[in-house]
Short mmCIF file of C-alpha atoms in Angstrom, two decimals:
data_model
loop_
_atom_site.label_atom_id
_atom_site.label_comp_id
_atom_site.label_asym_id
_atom_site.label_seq_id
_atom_site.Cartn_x
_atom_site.Cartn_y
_atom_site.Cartn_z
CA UNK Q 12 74.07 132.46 84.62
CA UNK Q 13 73.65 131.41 81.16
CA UNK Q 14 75.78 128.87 79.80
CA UNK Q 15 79.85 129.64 78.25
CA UNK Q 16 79.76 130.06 74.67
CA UNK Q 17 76.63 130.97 74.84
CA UNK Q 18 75.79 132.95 71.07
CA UNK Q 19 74.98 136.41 71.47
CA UNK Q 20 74.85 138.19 67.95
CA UNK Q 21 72.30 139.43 65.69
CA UNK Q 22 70.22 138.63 63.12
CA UNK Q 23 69.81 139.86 58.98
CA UNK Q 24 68.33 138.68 55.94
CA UNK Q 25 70.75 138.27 52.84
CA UNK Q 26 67.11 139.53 50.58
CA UNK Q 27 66.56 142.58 53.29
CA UNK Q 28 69.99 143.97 53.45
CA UNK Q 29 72.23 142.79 50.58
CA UNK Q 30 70.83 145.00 47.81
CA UNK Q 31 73.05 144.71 44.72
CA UNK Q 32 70.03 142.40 43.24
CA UNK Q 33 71.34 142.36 39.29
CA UNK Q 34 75.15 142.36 40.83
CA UNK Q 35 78.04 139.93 39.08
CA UNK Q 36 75.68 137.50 37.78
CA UNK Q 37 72.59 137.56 40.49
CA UNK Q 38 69.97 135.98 39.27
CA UNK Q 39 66.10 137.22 39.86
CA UNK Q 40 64.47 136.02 43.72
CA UNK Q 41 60.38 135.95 44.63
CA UNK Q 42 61.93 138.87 47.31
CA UNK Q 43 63.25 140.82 44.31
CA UNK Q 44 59.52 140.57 42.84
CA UNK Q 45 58.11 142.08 46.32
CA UNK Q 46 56.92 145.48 45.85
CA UNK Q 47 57.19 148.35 48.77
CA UNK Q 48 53.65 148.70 51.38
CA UNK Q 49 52.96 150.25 54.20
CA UNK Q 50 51.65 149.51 57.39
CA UNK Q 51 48.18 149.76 55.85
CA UNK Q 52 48.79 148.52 52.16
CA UNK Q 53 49.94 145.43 51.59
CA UNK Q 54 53.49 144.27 49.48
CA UNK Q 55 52.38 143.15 46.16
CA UNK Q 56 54.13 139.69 44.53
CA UNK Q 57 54.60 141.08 40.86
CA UNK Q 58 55.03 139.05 38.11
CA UNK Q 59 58.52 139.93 37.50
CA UNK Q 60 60.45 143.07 37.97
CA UNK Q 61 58.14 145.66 37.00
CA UNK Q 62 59.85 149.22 35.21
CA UNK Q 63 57.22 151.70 37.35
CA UNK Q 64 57.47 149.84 40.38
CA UNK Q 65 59.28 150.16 43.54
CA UNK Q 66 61.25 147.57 44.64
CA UNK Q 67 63.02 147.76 48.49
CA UNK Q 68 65.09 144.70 47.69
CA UNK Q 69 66.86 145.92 45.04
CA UNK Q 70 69.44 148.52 47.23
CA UNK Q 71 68.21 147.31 50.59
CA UNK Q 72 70.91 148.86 53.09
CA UNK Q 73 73.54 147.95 50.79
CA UNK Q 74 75.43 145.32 52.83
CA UNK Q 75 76.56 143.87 49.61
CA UNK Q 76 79.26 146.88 49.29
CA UNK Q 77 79.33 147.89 53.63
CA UNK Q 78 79.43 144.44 54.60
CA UNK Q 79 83.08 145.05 55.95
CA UNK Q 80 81.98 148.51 57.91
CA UNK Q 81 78.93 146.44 59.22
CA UNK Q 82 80.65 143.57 60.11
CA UNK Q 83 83.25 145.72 62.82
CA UNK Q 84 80.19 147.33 64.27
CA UNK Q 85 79.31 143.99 64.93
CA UNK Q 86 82.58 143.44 66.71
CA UNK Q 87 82.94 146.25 68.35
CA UNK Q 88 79.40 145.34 70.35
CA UNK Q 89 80.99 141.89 71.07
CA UNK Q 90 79.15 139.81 68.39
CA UNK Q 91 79.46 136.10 68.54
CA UNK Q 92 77.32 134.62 65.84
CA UNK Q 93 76.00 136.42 63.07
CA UNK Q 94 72.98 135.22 61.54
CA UNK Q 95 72.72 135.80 58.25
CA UNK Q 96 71.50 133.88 54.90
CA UNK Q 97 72.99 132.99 51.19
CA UNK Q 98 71.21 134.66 47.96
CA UNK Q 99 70.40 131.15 46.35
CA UNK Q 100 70.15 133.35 42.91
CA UNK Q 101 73.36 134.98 44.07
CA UNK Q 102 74.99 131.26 43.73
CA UNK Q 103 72.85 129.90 40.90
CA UNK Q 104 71.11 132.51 39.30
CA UNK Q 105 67.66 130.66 37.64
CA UNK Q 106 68.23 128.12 40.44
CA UNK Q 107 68.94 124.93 38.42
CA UNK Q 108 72.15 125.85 36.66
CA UNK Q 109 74.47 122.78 36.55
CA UNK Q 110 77.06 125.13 37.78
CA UNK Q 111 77.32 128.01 40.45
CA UNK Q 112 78.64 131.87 39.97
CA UNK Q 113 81.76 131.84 41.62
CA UNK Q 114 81.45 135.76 41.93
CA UNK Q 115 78.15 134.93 44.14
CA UNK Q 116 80.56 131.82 45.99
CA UNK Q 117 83.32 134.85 46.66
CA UNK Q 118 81.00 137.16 47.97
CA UNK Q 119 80.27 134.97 50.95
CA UNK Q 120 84.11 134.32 51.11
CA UNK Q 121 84.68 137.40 51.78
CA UNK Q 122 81.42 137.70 54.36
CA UNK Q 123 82.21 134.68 56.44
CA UNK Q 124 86.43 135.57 56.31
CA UNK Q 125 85.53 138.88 58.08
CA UNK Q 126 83.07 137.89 60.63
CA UNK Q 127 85.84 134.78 61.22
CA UNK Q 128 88.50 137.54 61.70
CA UNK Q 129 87.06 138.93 64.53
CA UNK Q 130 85.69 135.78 66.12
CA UNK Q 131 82.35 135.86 64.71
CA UNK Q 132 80.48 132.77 64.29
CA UNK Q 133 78.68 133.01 60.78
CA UNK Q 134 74.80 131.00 61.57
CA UNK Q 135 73.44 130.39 57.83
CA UNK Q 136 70.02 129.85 56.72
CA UNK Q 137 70.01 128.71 53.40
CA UNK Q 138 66.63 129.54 51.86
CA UNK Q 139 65.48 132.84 53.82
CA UNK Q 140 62.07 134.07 51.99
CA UNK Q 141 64.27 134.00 48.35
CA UNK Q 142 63.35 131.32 45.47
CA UNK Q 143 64.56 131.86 42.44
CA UNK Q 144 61.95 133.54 40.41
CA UNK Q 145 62.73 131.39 37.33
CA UNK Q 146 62.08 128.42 39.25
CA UNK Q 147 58.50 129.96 39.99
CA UNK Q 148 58.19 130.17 36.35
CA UNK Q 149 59.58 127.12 34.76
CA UNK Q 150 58.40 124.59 37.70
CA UNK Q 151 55.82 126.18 39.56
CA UNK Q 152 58.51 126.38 42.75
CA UNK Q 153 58.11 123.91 45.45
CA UNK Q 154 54.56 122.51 44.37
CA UNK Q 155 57.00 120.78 41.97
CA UNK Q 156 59.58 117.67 43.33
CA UNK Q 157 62.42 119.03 40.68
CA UNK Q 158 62.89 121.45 43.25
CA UNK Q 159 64.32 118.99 46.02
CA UNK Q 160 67.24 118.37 43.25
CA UNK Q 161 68.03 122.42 42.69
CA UNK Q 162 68.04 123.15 46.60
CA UNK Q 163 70.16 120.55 47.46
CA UNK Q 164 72.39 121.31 44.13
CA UNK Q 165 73.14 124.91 45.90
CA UNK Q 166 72.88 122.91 49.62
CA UNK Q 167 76.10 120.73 47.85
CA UNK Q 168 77.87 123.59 46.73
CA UNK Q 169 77.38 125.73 50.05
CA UNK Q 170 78.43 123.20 52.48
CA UNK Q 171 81.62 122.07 50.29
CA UNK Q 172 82.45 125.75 49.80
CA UNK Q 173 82.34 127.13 53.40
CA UNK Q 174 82.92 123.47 55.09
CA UNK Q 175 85.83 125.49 57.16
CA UNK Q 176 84.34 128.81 57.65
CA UNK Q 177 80.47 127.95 59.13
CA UNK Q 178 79.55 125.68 61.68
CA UNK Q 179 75.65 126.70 62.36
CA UNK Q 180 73.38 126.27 59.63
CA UNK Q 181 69.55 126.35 59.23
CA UNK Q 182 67.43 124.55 56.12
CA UNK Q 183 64.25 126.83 55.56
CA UNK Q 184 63.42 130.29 57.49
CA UNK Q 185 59.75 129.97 59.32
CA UNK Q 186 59.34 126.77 56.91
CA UNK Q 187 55.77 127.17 58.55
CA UNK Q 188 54.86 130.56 57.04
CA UNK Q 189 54.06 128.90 53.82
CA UNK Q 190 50.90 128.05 55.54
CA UNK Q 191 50.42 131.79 56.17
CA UNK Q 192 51.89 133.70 52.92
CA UNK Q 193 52.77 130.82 50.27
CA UNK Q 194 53.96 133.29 47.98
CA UNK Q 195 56.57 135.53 49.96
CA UNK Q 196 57.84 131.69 51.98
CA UNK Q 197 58.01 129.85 49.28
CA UNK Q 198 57.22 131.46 45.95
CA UNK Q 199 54.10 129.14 45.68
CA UNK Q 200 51.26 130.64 43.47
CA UNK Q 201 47.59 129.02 43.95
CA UNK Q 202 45.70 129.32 40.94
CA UNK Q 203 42.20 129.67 40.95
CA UNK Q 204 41.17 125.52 40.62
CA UNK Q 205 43.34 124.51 43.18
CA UNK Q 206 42.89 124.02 46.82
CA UNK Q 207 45.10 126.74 48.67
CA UNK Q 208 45.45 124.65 52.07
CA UNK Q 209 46.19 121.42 49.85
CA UNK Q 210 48.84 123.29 48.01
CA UNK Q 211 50.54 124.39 50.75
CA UNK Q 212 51.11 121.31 52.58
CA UNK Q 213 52.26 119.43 49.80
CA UNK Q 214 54.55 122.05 48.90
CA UNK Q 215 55.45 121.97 52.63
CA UNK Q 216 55.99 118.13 52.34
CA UNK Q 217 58.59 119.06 49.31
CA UNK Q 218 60.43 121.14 50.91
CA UNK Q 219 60.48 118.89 54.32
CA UNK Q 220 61.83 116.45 51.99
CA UNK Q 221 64.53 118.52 50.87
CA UNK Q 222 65.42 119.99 54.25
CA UNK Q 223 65.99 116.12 55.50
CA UNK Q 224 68.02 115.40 52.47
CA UNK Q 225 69.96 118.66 52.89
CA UNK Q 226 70.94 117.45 57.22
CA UNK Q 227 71.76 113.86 55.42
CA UNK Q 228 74.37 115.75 52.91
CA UNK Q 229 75.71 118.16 55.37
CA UNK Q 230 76.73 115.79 58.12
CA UNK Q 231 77.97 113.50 55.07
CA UNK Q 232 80.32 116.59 53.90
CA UNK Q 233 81.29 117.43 57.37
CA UNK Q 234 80.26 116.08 60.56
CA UNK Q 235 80.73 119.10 63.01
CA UNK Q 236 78.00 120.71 60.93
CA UNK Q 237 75.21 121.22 63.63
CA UNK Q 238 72.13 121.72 61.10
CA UNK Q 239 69.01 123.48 62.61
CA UNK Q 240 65.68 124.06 61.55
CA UNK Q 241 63.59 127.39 61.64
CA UNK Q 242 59.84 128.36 62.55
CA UNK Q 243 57.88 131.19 63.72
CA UNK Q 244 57.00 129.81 66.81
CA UNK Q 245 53.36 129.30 67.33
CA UNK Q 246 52.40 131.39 70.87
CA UNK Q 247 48.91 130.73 71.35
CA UNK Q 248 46.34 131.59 74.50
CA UNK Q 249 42.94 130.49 75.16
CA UNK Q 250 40.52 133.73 75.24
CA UNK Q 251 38.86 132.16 78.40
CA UNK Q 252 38.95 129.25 80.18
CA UNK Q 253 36.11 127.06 78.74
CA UNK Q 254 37.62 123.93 77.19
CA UNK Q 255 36.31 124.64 73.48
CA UNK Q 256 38.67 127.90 73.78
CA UNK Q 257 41.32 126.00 75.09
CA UNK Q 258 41.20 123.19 72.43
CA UNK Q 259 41.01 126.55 69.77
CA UNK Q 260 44.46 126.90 71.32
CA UNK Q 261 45.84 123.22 71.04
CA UNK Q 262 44.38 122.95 67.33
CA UNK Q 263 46.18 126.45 66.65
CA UNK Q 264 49.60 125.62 68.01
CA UNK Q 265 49.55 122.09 66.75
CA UNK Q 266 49.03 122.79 63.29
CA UNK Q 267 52.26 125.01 63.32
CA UNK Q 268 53.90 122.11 65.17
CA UNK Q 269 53.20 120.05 62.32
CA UNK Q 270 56.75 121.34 60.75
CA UNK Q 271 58.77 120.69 63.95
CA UNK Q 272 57.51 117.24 64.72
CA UNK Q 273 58.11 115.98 61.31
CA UNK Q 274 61.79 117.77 61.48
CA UNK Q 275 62.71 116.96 64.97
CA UNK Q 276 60.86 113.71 65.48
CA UNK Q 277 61.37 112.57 62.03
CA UNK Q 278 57.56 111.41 61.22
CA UNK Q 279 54.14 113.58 60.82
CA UNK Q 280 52.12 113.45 64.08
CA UNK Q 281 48.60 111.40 63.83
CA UNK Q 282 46.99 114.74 63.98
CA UNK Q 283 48.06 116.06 61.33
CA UNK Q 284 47.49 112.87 58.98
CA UNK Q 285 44.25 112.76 60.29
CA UNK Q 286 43.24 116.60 59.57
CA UNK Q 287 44.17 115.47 55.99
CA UNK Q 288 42.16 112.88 55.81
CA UNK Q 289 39.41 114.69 57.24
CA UNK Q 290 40.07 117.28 54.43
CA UNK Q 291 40.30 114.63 52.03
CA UNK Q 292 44.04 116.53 50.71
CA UNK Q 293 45.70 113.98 48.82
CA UNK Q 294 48.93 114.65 50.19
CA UNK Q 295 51.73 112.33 48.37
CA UNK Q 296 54.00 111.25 50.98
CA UNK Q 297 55.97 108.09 49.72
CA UNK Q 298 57.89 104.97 51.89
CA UNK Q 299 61.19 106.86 50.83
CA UNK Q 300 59.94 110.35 51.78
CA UNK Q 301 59.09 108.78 55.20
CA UNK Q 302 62.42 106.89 55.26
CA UNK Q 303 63.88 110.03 54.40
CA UNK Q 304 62.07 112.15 57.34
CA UNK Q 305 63.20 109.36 59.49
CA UNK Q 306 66.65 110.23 59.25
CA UNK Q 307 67.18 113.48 58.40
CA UNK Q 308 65.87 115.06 61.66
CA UNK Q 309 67.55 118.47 62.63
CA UNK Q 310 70.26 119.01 65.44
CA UNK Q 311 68.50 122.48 67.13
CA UNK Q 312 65.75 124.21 66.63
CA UNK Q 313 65.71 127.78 65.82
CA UNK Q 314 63.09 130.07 65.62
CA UNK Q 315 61.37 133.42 65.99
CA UNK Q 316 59.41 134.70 68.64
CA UNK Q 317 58.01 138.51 68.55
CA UNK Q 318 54.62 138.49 69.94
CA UNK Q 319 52.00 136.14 71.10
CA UNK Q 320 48.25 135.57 70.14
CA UNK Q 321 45.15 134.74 71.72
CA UNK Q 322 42.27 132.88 70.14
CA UNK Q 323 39.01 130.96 70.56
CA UNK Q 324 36.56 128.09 69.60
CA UNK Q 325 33.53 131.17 68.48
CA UNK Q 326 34.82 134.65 68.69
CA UNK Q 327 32.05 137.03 67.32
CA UNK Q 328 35.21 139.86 68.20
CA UNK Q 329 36.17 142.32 65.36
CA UNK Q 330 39.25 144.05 67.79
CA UNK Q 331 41.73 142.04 66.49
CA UNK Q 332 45.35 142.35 67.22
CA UNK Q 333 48.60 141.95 64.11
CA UNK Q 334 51.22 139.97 64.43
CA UNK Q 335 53.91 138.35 62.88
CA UNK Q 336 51.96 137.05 60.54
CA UNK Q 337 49.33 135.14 63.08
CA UNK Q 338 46.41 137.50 63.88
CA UNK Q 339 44.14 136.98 66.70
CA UNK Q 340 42.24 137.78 69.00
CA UNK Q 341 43.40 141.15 70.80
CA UNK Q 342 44.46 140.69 74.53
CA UNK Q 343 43.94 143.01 77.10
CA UNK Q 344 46.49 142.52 79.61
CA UNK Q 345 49.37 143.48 76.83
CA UNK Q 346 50.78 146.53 75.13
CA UNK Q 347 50.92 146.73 71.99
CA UNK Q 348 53.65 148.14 69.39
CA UNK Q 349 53.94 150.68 66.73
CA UNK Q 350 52.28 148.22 64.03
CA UNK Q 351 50.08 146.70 66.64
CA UNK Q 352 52.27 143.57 67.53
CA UNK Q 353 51.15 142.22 71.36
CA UNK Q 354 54.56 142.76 73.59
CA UNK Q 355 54.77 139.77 75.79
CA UNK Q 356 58.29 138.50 77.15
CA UNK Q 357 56.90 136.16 79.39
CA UNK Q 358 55.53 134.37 76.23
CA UNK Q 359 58.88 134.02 75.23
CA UNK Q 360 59.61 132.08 78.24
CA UNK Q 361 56.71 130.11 78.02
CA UNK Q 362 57.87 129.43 74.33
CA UNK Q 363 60.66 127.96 75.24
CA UNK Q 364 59.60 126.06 77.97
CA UNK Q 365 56.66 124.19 75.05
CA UNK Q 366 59.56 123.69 72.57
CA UNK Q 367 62.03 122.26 75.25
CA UNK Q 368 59.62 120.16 76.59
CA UNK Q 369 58.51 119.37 73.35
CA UNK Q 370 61.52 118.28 71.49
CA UNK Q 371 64.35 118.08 73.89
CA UNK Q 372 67.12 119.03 71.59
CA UNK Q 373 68.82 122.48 72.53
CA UNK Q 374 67.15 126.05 71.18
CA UNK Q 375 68.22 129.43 69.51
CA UNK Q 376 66.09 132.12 69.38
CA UNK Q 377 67.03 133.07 66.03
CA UNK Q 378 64.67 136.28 65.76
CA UNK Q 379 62.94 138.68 68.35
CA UNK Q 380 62.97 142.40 68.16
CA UNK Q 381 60.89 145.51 68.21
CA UNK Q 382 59.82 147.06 64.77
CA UNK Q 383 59.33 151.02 65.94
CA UNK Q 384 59.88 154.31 64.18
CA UNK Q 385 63.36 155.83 65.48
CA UNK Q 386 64.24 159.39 65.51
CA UNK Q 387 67.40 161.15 64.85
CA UNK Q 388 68.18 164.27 66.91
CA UNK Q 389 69.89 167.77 66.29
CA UNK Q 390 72.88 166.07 67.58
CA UNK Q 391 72.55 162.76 65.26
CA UNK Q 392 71.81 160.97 68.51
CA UNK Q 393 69.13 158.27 68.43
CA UNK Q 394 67.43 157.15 71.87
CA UNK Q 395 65.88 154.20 71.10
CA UNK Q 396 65.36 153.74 74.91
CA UNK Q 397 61.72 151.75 73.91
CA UNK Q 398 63.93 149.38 71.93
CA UNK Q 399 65.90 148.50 75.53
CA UNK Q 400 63.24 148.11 77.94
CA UNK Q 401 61.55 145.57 74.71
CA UNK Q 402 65.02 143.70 74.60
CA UNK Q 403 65.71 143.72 78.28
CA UNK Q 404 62.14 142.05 79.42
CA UNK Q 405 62.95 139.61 76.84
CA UNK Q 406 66.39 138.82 77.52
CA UNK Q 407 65.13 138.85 81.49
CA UNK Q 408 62.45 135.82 80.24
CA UNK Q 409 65.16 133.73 78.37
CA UNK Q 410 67.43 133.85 81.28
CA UNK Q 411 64.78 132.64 83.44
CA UNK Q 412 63.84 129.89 81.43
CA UNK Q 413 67.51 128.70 80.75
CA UNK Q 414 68.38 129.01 84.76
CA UNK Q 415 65.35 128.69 86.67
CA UNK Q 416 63.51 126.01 84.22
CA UNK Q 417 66.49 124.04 82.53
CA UNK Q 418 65.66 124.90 79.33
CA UNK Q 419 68.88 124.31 77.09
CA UNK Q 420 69.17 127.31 75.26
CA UNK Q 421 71.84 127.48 72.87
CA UNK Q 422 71.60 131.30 72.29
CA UNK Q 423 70.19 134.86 71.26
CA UNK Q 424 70.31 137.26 67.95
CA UNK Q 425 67.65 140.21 67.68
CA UNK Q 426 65.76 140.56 64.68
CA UNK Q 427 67.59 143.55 62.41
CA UNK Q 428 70.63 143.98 64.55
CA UNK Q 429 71.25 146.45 61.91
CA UNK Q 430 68.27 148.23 60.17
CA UNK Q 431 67.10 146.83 57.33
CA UNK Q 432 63.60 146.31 54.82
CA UNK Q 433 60.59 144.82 56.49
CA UNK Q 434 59.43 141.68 55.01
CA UNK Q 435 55.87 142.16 55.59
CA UNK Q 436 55.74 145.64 54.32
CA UNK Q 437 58.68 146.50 52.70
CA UNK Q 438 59.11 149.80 54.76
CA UNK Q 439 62.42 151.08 55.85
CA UNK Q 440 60.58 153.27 59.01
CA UNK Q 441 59.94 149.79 60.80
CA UNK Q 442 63.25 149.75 62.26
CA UNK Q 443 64.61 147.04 64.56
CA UNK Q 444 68.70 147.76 64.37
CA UNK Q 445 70.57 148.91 66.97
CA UNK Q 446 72.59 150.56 64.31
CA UNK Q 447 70.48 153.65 61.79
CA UNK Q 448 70.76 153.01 58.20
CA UNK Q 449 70.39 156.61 56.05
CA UNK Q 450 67.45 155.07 54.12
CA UNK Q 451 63.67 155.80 53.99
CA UNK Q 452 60.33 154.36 52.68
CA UNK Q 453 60.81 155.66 49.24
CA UNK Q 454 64.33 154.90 48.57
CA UNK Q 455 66.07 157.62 49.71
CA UNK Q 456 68.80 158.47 51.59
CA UNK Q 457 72.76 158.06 52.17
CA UNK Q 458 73.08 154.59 53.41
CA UNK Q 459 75.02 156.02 56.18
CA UNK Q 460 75.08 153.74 59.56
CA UNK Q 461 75.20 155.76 63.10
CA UNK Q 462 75.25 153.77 66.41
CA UNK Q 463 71.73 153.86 68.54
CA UNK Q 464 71.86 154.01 72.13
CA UNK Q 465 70.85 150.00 71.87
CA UNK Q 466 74.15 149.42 70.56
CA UNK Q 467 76.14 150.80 73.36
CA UNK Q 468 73.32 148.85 76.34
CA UNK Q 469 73.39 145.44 73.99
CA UNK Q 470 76.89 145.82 74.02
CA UNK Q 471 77.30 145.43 77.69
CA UNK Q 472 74.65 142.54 77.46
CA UNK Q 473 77.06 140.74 75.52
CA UNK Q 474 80.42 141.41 77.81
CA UNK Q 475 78.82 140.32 80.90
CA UNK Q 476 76.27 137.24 79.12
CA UNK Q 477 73.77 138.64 80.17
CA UNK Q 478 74.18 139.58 83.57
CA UNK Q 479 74.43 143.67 82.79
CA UNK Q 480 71.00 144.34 81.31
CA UNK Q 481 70.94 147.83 82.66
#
C-alpha cells in the first residue's frame, strides 16, 4: 500500500487556465504571445500580442474568476495537493519592477486560502512556460545573467508572501525543454548568427543558476520549504539490441539528465562537459556558479511522464511516433493516442525505478495524463472511460514501483485535472480533465464545468490511496 500522506491531487498551469491576461495590472508573458494550432499546424511565438490573432491564453478556462467553483470540485474528489503555478507577470508585470502588484500577490491569497480551507496542499512551480515578454525584449530573457536577479526578485516576494500557506514548491517546469522548444520554455530567441544548441545550454546554465539561488533563499526564508525541481523525464528504448542502438539510448537519456544531475547532485556530469568541449560551446560556468550548484541542490524531484520513445544509432525509418515533445522512433508493441503519443505505463515504472536509482531523493510525478477528444451526450454525460483504463495502468505501474521496488514516491497529480489549453497546440479539444470546460478550439463557449465519469472513478482512487482503481 502506498505510503500515508501520500499526495493525490491534480495538476494545472497558471498560463493554461487563468485567463484574465491584461487583469489588475498583469503584465504581458511569452505564453500570452503563443498563438492557437492544431494538431497539424504548429503554435506560432508572435512578436507581441497581435490585433488579428488568436490567442488561447488570454480567457483560457477562466480560473482567474471560477477558481473558488474549481477549487470544491477539487475537494469534493478528495484532492490533497494541487499543483498549480504563479503568473510571474501577474506579480511583476515587465518582470524587473522594484516592486510587485499586490492585486497579482492577492489573487494567490485568495487561491492558496481556499485550497487550505479544505485541506488542500497548494504544490507551486514558479516559472511554468511564462517569462515576461518585456524581459524577452529588453534582455534577451535568460541568454542574459540580469535575469537570475528578476527571478529571484519575484522568488523573494513569493516565498515571504505565502511562507504560511505553501509547503511544496518547484523552480522551473521541464527546465529541460529549453533544449527542445527554447522559445515556449524559456522565451529564448536564436537569431540567425548564433549557435542554437550553444544558446540553449548557456541559457540553461542561467537559469540552473537561478534555480540554486532560489532553494538557497527559500530554505533561508523558511526551512520546512521542501523545494523540488521539474523535468520531462527522458524515457528512452533501444530499437534493437545491438550496442550502437543501445548507446543511441544512453546518449539520449543522458543529455536530458544533464538538468537533474547538476540540480540533484549539485555539479555537471563529465559527460556533459565533455560533449561541450567536443562542440567547442563556450559555455561560461564560473567558481561561484559551481559553488553555487554545489549547494543549492533540490529536495525532490518532480517531473512528467506521458509517453516513452524509442531510438537508434542509424535509423533510415520515416514512421515516426509524437510525443511530448521527444519524437522517435515509432514502437510496435504500443498503442498509440489521439495525437499519436506511445501509451506505455510500464515506462512509467521503469521511470521511476532510473530516477530513484539515480538520485535517491524521494519523487512526484507531477504530470501524466491522456490528451483525447471527449464527447458530451444528450444527457450532458461524458464517458471518458479511455481516460480510466489510461490512468488506471498508470496508477497500477506507480504502485508497483513504490511497493514491489522501494521506490520512494512522494505522490501523484494528472496532467489537466480540469480541462484546460494545450501547450503544444493551443487546442481546447485535447482534453485531459476529469472535469469538461464549455470551451472550444476557436474560443467559444460558456466556460461551464460538468463532472466526467473520471471524476467520480479518480475520486475513489483517492479515498482508498489507491487501492480502489476499479
Amino acid at each position: 500500500m502506498l505510503k500515508e500522506g501520500f499526495l493525490w491531487g491534480g495538476a494545472v498551469a497558471a498560463n493554461q487556465c487563468e485567463g484574465a491576461w491584461n487583469t489588475d495590472g498583469k503584465g504581458v508573458s511569452t505564453a500570452d504571445c503563443m498563438t492557437a494550432g492544431s494538431f497539424s499546424r504548429k503554435r506560432i511565438y508572435t512578436d507581441g500580442v497581435l490585433p488579428d490573432s488568436y490567442y488561447p491564453s488570454h480567457d483560457a478556462v477562466d480560473f482567474f474568476h471560477h477558481y473558488k467553483d474549481d477549487i470544491a470540485l477539487f475537494a469534493e474528489m478528495g484532492f490533497k495537493c494541487l499543483r498549480t503555478s504563479i503568473n510571474w507577470t501577474r506579480i511583476f508585470p515587465d518582470g524587473d519592477e522594484e516592486e510587485p502588484n499586490e492585486a497579482g500577490l492577492r489573487f494567490y491569497d485568495s487561491v492558496f486560502d481556499e485550497c487550505r480551507r479544505y485541506g488542500i496542499e497548494p504544490v507551486v512551480t514558479l516559472s511554468h512556460y511564462e517569462t515576461p515578454y518585456a524581459l524577452v525584449k529588453k534582455y534577451g530573457s535568460w541568454k542574459n545573467r540580469k535575469l537570475i536577479d528578476f527571478y529571484l526578485r519575484f522568488c523573494s516576494t513569493v516565498f515571504t508572501r505565502y511562507r504560511n500557506k505553501v509547503r511544496y514548491w518547484l523552480t522551473f517546469n521541464e527546465i529541460n525543454v529549453i533544449t527542445l522548444n527554447p522559445s515556449m520554455a524559456a522565451g529564448i530567441r536564436i537569431s540567425p548568427d548564433e549557435h542554437a544548441e550553444e544558446v540553449e545550454f548557456q541559457a540553461a546554465h542561467i537559469m540552473l543558476c537561478a534555480s540554486a539561488q532560489a532553494v538557497l533563499l527559500g530554505h533561508r526564508i523558511n526551512p520546512d520549504f521542501k523545494i523540488g525541481m521539474m523535468m520531462l523525464h527522458p524515457m528512452f528504448y533501444a530499437k534493437t539490441c545491438s550496442p550502437e542502438d543501445q548507446l543511441a539510448a544512453l546518449d539520449a537519456a543522458d543529455y536530458h539528465y544533464i538538468f537533474s544531475d547538476v540540480q540533484v547532485r549539485g555539479a555537471y556530469p563529465e559527460r556533459a562537459l565533455k560533449y561541450f568541449s567536443r562542440k567547442n560551446y563556450e559555455i561560461t560556468i564560473t567558481d561561484a556558479d559551481r559553488e553555487c550548484l554545489r549547494q543549492g541542490t533540490v529536495d525532490f524531484i518532480g517531473f512528467s511522464y506521458y509517453n516513452s520513445n524509442v531510438v537508434a544509432a542509424a535509423s533510415q525509418d520515416t514512421d515516426c511516433a509524437y510525443g511530448n515533445m521527444l519524437n522517435a522512433v515509432k514502437n510496435p508493441f504500443l498503442k498509440i493516442s489521439e495525437w499519436g503519443w506511445t501509451i506505455d505505463p510500464v515506462g512509467l515504472r521503469i521511470a521511476l525505478n532510473q530516477l530513484y536509482d539515480r538520485y535517491r531523493i524521494p519523487l512526484f510525478v507531477v504530470e501524466n495524463g491522456l490528451g483525447a477528444k471527449d464527447t458530451v451526450n444528450d444527457d450532458g454525460s461524458i464517458e471518458d472511460t479511455y481516460r480510466i483504463e489510461y490512468l488506471r495502468e498508470h496508477i497500477t505501474q506507480l504502485k508497483l514501483a513504490a511497493e514491489t521496488d522501494g521506490v520512494d514516491v512522494m505522490g501523484y497529480t494528472p496532467w489537466g485535472c480540469i480541462d484546460l489549453v494545450s501547450a503544444g497546440t493551443g487546442e481546447m479539444s485535447k482534453r485531459y480533465g476529469f472535469i469538461y470546460v464549455d470551451r472550444d478550439d476557436c474560443g467559444r463557449g460558456s466556460f461551464a464545468r460538468t463532472r466526467k465519469k473520471s471524476f467520480f472513478w479518480y475520486k475513489k482512487v483517492i479515498a482508498s490511496n489507491g487501492e480502489n482503481l476499479e
